XYZ file of N, CA and C in Angstrom:
765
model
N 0.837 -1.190 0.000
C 0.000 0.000 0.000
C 0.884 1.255 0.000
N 0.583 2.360 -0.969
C 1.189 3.414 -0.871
C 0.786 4.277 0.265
N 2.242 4.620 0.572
C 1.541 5.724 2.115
C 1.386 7.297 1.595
N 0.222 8.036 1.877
C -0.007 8.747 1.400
C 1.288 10.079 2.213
N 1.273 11.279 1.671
C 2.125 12.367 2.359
C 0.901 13.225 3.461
N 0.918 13.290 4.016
C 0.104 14.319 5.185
C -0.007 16.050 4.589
N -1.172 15.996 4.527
C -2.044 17.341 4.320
C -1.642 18.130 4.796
N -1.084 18.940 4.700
C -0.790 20.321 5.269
C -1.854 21.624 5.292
N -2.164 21.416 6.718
C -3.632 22.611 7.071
C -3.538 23.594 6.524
N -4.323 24.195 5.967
C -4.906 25.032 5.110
C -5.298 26.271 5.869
N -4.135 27.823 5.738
C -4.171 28.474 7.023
C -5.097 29.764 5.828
N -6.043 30.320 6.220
C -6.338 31.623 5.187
C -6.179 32.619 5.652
N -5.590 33.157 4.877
C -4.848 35.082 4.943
C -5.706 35.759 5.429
N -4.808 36.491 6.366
C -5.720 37.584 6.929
C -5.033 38.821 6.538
N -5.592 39.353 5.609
C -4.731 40.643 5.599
C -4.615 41.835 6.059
N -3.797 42.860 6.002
C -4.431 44.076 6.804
C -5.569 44.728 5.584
N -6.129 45.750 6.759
C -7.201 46.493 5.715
C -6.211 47.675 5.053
N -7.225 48.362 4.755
C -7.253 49.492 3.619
C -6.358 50.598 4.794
N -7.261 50.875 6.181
C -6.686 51.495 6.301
C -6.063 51.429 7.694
N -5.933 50.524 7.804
C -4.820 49.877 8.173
C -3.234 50.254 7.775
N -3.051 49.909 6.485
C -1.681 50.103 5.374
C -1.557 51.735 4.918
N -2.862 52.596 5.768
C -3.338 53.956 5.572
C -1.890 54.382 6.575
N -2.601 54.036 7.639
C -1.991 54.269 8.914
C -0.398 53.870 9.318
N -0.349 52.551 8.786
C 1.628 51.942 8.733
C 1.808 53.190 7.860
N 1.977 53.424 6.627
C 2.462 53.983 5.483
C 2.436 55.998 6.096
N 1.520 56.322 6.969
C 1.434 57.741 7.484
C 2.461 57.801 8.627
N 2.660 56.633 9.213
C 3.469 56.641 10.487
C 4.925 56.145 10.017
N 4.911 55.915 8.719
C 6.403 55.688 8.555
C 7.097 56.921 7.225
N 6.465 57.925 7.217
C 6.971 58.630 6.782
C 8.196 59.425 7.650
N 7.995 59.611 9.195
C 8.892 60.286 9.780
C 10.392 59.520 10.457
N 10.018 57.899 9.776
C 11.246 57.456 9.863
C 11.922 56.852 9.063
N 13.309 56.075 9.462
C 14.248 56.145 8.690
C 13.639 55.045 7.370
N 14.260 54.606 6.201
C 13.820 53.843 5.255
C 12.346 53.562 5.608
N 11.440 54.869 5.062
C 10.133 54.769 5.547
C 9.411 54.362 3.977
N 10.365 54.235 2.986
C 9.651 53.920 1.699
C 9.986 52.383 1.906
N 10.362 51.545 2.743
C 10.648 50.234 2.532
C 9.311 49.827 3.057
N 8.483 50.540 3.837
C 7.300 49.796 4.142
C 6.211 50.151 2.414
N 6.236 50.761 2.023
C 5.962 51.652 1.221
C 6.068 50.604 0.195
N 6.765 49.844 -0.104
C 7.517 48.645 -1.324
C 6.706 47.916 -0.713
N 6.615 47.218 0.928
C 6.014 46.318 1.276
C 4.885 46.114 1.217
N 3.929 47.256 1.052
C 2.464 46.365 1.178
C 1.895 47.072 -0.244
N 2.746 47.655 -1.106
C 2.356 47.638 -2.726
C 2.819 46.689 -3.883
N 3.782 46.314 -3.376
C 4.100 45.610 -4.429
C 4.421 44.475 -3.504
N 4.307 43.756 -2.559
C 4.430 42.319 -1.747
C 5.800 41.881 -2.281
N 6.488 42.419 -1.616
C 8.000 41.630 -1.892
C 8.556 41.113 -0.930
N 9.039 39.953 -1.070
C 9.515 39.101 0.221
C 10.360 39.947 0.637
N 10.827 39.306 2.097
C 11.371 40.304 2.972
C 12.770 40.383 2.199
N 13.548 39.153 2.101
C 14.690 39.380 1.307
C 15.157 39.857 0.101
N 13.886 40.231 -0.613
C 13.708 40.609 -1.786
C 13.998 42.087 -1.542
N 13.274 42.741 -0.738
C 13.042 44.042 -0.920
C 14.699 44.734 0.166
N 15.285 43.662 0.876
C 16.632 44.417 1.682
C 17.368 44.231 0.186
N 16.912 43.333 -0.579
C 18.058 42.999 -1.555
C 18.538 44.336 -2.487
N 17.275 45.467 -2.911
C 17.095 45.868 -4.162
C 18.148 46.942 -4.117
N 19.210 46.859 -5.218
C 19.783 47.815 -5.171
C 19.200 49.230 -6.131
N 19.991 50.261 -6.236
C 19.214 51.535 -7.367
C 19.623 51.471 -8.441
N 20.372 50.698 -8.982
C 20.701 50.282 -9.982
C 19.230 49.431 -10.929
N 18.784 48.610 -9.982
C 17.730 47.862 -10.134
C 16.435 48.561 -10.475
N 16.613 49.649 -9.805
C 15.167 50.416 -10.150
C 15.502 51.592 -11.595
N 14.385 51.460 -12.505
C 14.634 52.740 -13.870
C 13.572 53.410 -13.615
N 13.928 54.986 -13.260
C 12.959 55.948 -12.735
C 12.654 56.314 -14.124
N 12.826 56.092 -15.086
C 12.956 56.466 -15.906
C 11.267 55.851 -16.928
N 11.296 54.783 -16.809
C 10.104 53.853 -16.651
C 9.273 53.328 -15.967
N 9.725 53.789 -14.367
C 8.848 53.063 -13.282
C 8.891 51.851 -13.066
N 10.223 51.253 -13.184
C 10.313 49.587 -12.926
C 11.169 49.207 -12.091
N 10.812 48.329 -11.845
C 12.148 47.949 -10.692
C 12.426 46.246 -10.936
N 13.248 45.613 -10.908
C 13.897 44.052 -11.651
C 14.202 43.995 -10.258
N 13.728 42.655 -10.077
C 14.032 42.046 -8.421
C 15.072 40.794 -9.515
N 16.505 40.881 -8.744
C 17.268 39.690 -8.799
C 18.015 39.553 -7.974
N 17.991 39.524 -6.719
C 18.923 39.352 -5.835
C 17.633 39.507 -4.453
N 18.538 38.485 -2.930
C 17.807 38.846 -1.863
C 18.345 38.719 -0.799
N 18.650 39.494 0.274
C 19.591 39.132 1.477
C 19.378 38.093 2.176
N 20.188 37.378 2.584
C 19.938 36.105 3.439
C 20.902 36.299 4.395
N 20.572 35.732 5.236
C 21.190 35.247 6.647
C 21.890 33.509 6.409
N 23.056 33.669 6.782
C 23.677 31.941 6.008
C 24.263 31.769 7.372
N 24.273 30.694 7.712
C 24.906 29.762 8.984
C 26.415 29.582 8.726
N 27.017 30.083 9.359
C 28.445 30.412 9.362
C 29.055 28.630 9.633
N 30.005 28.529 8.815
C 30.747 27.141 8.528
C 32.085 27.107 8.869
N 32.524 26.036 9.483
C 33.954 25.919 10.118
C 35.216 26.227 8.782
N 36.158 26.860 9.171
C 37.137 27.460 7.793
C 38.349 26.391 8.846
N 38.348 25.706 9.659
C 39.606 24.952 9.964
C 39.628 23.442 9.349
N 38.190 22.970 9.200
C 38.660 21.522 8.668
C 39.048 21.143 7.801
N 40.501 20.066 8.030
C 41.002 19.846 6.928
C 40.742 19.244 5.971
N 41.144 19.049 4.726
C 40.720 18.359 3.521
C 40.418 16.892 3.504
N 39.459 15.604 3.842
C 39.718 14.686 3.820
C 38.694 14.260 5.396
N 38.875 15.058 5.951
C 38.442 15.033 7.539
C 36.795 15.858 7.768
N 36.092 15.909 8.584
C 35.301 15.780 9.200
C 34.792 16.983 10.122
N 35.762 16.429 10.986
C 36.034 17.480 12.649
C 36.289 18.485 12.407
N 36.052 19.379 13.310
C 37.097 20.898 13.217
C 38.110 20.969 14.098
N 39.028 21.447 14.349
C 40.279 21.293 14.382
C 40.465 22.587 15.478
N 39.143 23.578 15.091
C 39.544 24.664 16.566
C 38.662 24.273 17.727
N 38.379 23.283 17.958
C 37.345 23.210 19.300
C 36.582 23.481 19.640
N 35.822 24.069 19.080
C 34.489 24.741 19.047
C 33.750 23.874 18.530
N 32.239 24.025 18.648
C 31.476 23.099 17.679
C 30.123 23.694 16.853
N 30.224 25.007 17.492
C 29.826 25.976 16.321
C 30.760 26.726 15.479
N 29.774 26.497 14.015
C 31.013 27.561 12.430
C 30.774 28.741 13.536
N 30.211 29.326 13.985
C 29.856 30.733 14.287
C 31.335 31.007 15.469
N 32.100 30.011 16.027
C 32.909 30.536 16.865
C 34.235 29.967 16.539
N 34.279 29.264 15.380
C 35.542 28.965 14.725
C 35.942 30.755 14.118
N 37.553 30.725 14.377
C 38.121 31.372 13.681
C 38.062 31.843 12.610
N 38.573 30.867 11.946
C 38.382 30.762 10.142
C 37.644 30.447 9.661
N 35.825 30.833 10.453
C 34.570 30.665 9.844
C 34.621 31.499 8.464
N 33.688 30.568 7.422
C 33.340 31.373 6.106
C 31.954 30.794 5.838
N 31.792 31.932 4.987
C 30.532 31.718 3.906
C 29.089 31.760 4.632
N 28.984 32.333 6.231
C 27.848 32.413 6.892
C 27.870 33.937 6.810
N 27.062 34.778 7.907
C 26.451 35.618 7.808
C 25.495 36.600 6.777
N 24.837 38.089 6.904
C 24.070 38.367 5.976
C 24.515 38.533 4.505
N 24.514 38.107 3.792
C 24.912 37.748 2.143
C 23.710 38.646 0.908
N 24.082 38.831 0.298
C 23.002 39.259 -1.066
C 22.980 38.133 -2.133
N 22.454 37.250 -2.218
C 22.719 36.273 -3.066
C 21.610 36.528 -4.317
N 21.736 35.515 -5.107
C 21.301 35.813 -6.511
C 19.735 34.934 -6.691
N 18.533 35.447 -6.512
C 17.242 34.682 -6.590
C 17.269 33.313 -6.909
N 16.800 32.314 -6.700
C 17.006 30.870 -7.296
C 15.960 30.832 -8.379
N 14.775 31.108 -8.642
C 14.097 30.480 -9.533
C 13.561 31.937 -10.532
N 12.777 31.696 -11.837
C 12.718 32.048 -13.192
C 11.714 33.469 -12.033
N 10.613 32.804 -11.658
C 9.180 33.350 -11.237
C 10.150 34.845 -9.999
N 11.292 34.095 -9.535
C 11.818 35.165 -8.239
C 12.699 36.545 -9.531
N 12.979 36.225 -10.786
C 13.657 36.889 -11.363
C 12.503 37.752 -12.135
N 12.053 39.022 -11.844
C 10.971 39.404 -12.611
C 11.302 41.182 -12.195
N 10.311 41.588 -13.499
C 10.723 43.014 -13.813
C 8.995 43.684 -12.977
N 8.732 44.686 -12.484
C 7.419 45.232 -11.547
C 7.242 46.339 -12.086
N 6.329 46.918 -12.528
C 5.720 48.441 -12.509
C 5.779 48.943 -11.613
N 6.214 49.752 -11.063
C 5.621 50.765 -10.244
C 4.799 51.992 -10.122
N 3.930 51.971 -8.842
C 3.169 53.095 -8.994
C 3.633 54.196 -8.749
N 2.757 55.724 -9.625
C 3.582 56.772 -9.501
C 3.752 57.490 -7.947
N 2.842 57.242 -7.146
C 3.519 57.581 -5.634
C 4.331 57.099 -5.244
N 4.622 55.530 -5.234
C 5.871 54.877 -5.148
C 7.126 55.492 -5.711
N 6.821 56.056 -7.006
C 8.023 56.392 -7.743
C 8.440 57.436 -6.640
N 7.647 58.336 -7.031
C 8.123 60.060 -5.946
C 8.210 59.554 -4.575
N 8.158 58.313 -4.149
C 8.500 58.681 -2.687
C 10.205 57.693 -3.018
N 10.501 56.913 -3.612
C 11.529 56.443 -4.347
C 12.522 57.411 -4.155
N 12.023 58.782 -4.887
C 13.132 59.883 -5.407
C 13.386 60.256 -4.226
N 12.509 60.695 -3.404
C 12.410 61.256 -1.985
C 13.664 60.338 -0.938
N 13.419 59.367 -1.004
C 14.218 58.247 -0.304
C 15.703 58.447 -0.921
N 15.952 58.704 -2.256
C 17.677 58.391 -2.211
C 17.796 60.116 -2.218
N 17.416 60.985 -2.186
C 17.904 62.050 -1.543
C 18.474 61.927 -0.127
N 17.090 61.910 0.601
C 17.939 61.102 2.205
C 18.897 60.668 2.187
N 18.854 59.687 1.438
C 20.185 58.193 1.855
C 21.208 59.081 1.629
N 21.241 60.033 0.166
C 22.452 60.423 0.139
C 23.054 61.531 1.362
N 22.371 62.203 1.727
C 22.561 62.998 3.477
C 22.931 61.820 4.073
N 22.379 60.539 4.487
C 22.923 59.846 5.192
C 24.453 59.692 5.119
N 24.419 59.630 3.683
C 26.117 59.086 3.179
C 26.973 60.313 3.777
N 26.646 61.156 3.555
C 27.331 62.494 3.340
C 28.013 62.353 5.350
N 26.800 62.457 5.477
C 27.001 61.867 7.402
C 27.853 61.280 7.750
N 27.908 60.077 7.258
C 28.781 58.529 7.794
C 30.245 58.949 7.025
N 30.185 59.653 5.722
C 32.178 59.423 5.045
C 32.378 58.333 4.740
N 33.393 57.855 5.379
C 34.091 56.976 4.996
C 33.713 55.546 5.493
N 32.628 55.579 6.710
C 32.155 54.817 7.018
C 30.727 54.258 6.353
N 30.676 54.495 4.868
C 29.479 54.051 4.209
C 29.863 53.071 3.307
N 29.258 52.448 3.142
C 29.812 51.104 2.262
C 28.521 51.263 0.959
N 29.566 51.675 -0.081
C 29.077 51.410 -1.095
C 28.633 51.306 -2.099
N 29.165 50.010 -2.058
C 28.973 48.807 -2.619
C 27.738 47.387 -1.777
N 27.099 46.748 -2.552
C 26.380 47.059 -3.386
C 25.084 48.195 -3.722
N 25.208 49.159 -2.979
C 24.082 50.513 -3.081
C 22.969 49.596 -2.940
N 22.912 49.608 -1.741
C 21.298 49.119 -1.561
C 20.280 50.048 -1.718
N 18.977 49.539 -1.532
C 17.936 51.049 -1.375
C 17.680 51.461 -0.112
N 17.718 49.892 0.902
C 17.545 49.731 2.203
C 18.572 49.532 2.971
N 19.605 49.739 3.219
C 20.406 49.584 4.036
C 20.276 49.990 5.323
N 21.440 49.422 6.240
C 21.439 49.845 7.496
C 22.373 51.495 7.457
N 22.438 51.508 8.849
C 23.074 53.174 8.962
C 24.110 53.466 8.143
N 24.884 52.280 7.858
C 26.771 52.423 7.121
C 26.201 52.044 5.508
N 25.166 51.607 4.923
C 24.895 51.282 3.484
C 25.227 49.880 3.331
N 25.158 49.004 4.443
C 25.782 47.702 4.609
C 23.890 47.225 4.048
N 24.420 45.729 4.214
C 23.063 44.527 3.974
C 22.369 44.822 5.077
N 21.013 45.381 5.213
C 20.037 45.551 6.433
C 20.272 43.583 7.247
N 20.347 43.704 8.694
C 19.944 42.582 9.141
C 17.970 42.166 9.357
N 18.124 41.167 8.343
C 16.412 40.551 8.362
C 16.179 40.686 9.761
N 16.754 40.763 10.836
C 16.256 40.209 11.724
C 16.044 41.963 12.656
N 16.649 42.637 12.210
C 16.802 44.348 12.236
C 15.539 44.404 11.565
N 14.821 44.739 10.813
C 14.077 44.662 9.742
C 12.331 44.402 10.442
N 12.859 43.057 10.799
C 11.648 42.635 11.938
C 11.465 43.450 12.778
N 11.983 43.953 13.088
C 12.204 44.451 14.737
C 11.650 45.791 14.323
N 11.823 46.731 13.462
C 11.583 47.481 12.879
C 9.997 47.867 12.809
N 9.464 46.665 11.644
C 8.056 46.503 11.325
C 7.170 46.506 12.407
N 7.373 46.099 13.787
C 7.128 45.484 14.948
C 6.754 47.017 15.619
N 7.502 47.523 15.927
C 7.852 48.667 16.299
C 6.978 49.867 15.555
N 6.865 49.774 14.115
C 6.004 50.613 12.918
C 4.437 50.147 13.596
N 3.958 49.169 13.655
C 2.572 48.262 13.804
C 2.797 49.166 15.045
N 3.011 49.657 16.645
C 2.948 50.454 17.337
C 2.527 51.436 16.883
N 3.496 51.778 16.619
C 3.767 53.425 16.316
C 2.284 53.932 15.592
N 2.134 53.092 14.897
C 0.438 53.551 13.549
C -0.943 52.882 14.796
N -0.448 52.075 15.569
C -1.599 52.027 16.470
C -2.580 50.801 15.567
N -1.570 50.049 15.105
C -2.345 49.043 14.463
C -2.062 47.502 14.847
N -2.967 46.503 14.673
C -3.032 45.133 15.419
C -1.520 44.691 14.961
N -1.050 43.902 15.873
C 0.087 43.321 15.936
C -0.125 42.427 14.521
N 0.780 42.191 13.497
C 0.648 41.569 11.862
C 2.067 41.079 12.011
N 2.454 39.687 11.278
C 3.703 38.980 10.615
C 4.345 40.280 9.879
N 5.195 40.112 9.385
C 5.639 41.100 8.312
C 5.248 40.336 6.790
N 5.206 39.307 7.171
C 4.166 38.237 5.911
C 3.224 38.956 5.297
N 2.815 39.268 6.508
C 1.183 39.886 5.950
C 0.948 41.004 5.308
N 1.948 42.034 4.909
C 2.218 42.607 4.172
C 2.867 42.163 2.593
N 2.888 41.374 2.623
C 2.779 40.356 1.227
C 1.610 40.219 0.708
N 0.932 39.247 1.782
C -0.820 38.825 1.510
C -1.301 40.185 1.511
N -1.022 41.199 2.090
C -1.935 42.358 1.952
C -1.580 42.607 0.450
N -0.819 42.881 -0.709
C -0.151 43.578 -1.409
C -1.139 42.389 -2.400
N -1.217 41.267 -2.385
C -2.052 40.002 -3.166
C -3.066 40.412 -3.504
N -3.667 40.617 -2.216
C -4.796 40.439 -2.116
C -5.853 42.135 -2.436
N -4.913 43.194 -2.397
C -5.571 44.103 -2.956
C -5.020 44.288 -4.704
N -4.274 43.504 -5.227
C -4.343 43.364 -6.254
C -5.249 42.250 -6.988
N -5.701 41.594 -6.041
C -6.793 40.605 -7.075
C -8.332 41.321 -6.878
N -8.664 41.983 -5.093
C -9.727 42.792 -5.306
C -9.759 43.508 -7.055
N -9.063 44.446 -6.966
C -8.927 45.392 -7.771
C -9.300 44.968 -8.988
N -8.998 44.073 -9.294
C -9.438 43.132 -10.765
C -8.558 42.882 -11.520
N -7.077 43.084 -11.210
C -5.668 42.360 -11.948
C -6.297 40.905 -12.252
N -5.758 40.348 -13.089
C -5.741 39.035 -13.475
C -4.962 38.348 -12.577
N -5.326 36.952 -12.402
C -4.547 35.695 -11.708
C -3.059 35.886 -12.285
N -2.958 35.304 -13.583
C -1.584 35.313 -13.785
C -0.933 36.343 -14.023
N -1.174 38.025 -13.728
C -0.387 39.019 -13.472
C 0.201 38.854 -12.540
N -0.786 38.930 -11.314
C -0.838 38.899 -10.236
C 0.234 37.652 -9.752
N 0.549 36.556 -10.491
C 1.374 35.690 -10.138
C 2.893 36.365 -10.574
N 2.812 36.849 -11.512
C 4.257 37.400 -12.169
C 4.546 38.290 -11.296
N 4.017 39.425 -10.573
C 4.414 40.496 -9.504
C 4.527 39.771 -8.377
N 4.276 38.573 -8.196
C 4.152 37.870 -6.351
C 5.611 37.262 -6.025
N 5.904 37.073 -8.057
C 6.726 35.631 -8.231
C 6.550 34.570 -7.556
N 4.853 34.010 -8.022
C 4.357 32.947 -7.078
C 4.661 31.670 -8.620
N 4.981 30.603 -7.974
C 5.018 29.586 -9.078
C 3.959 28.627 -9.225
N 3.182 28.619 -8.612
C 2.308 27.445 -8.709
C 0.683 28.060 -8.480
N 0.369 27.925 -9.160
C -1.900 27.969 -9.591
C -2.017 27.847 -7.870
N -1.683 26.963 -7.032
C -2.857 26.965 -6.138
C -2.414 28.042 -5.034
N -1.293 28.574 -4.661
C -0.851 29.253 -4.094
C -1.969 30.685 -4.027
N -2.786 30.893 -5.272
C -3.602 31.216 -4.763
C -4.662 31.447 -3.736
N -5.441 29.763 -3.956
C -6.337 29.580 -2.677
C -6.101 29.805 -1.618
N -4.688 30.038 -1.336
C -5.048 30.854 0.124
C -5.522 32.201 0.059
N -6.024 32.866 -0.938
C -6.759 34.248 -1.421
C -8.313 34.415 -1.414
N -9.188 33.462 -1.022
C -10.053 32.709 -1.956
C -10.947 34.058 -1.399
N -10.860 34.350 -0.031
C -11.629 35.410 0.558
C -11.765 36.931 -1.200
N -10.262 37.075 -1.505
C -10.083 37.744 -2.530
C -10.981 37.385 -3.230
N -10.553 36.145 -3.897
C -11.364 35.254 -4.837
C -12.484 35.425 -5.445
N -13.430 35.313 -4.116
C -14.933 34.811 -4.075
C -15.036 36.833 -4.342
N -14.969 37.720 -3.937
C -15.343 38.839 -4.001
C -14.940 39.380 -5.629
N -14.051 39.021 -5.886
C -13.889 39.012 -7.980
C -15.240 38.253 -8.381
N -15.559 37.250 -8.001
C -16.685 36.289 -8.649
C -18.120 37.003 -8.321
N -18.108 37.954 -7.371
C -19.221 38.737 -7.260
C -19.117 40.020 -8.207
N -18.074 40.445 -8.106
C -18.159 42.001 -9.275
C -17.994 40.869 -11.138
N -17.931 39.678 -10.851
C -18.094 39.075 -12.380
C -19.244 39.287 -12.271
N -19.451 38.518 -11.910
C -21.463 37.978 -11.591
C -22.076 39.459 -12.293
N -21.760 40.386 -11.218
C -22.729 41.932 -11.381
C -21.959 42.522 -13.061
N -20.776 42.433 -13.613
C -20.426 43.099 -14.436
C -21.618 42.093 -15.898
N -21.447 40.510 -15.691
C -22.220 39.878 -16.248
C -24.018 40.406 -16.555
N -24.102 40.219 -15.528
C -25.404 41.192 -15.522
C -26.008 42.360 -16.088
N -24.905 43.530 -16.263
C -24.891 44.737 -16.266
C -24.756 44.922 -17.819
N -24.160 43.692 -18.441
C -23.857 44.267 -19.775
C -25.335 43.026 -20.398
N -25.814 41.899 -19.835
C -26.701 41.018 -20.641
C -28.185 41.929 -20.548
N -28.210 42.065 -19.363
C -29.415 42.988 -18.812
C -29.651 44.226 -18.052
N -28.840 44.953 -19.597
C -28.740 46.802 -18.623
C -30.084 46.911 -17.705
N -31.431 46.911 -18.501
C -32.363 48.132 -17.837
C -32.925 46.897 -16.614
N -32.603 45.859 -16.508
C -33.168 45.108 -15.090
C -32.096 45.755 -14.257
N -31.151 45.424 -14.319
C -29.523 45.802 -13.401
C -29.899 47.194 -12.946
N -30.595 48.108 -13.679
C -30.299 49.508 -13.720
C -31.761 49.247 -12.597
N -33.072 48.945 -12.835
C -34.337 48.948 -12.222
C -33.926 48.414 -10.944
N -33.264 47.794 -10.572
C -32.698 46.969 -9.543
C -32.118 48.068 -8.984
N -30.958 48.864 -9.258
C -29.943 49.803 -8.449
C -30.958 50.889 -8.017
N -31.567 50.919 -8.745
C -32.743 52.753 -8.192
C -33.961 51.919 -7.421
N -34.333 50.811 -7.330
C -35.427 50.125 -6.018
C -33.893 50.201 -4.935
N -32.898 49.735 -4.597
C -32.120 49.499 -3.366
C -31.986 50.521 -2.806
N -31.620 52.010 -3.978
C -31.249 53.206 -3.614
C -32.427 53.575 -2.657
């Protein structure tokens, strides 16, 4: 008998509201990388996605921005063991407290799949608050001297222009959800929020998959709340064009 794989529960998105993302987005104007929330719940970019983006990446020129790269956090690896062997050789038994640890900490690495490599529109408030943002940064630079790194010109960096720490980042968002006086949210959920007011709106499924860089059809259904509310403005648009003057007799009896 084949053994089947175990179901994995079926959790549905809760996203923030309207104005909700009113309130994050008003309360993060007076701080620092206040357009990174700004990226986050318009265009839903994973968290590593959006520390990743450098300005190179974005053409103000067109309003686009090419996600190919995303910061990660990597588990630091022993740099003493020898060739052939096993063990490490400095006594420790974490990479993180070997000496000649390599190849761990925060990294910018290069997207893995086709769907993570994709080019985004942006909207024109996004753009102008964009412009707004590397003015700052550059005062920032001007600030720090010699202590700014950079290379690779992030959009988001920390104070020196280094790789933001994800885990900085969190702490951040956490802190923003205060500050706006809004329910405690994942930083996830500023993803699902960014989904899910693009499928309200009436984007298509597979746009909407190309901006998520979601790879797979069902990844949807966790939207369905979205979903089912498209299948009602079908329903009524259906209506509206088979049977104007009922649709129309109908709207002036409710009124």
């Amino acid at each position: 008998m084949i053994a089947r794989p175990p179901r994995v529960p079926f959790t549905e998105v809760e996203p923030l509201t309207r104005s909700e993302c009113q309130a994050i987005l008003q309360a993060a104007r007076i701080g620092r990388n206040g357009a990174r929330w700004s990226v986050a719940l318009s265009l839903g970019l994973r968290q590593g996605e959006a520390l990743g983006i450098t300005w190179a990446d974005i053409d103000f020129a067109k309003s686009t921005l090419q996600i190919r790269r995303a910061v990660q956090r990597r588990t630091w690896e022993h740099g003493c063991i020898v060739e052939g062997t096993r063990a490490p050789t400095c006594g420790h038994k974490r990479g993180a407290e070997c000496p000649g640890r390599r190849n761990g900490g925060i990294q910018l690495v290069e997207t893995k799949t086709r769907a993570s490599r994709r080019t985004i529109a942006l909207p024109a408030p996004l753009v102008d608050e964009l412009r707004t943002h590397r003015v700052r940064q550059a005062e920032e630079r001007l600030v720090a001297g010699e202590l700014w790194h950079a290379d690779p010109d992030l959009v988001f960096p920390d104070d020196f222009g280094r790789a933001m720490d994800p885990a900085r980042d969190w702490r951040e968002w956490k802190a923003l959800l205060k500050e706006a006086g809004v329910r405690d949210a994942r930083l996830h959920d500023a993803r699902h929020t960014a989904a899910t007011l693009l499928l309200i709106q009436g984007v298509d499924l597979r746009t909407v998959m190309a901006i998520m860089g979601w790879t797979e059809m069902g990844t949807a259904q966790r939207y369905s709340h979205a979903v089912d509310e498209l299948r009602v403005e079908a329903a009524r648009r259906r209506g509206e064009s088979l049977w104007p003057a009922q649709t129309s007799d109908a709207t002036s009896v409710r009124g």
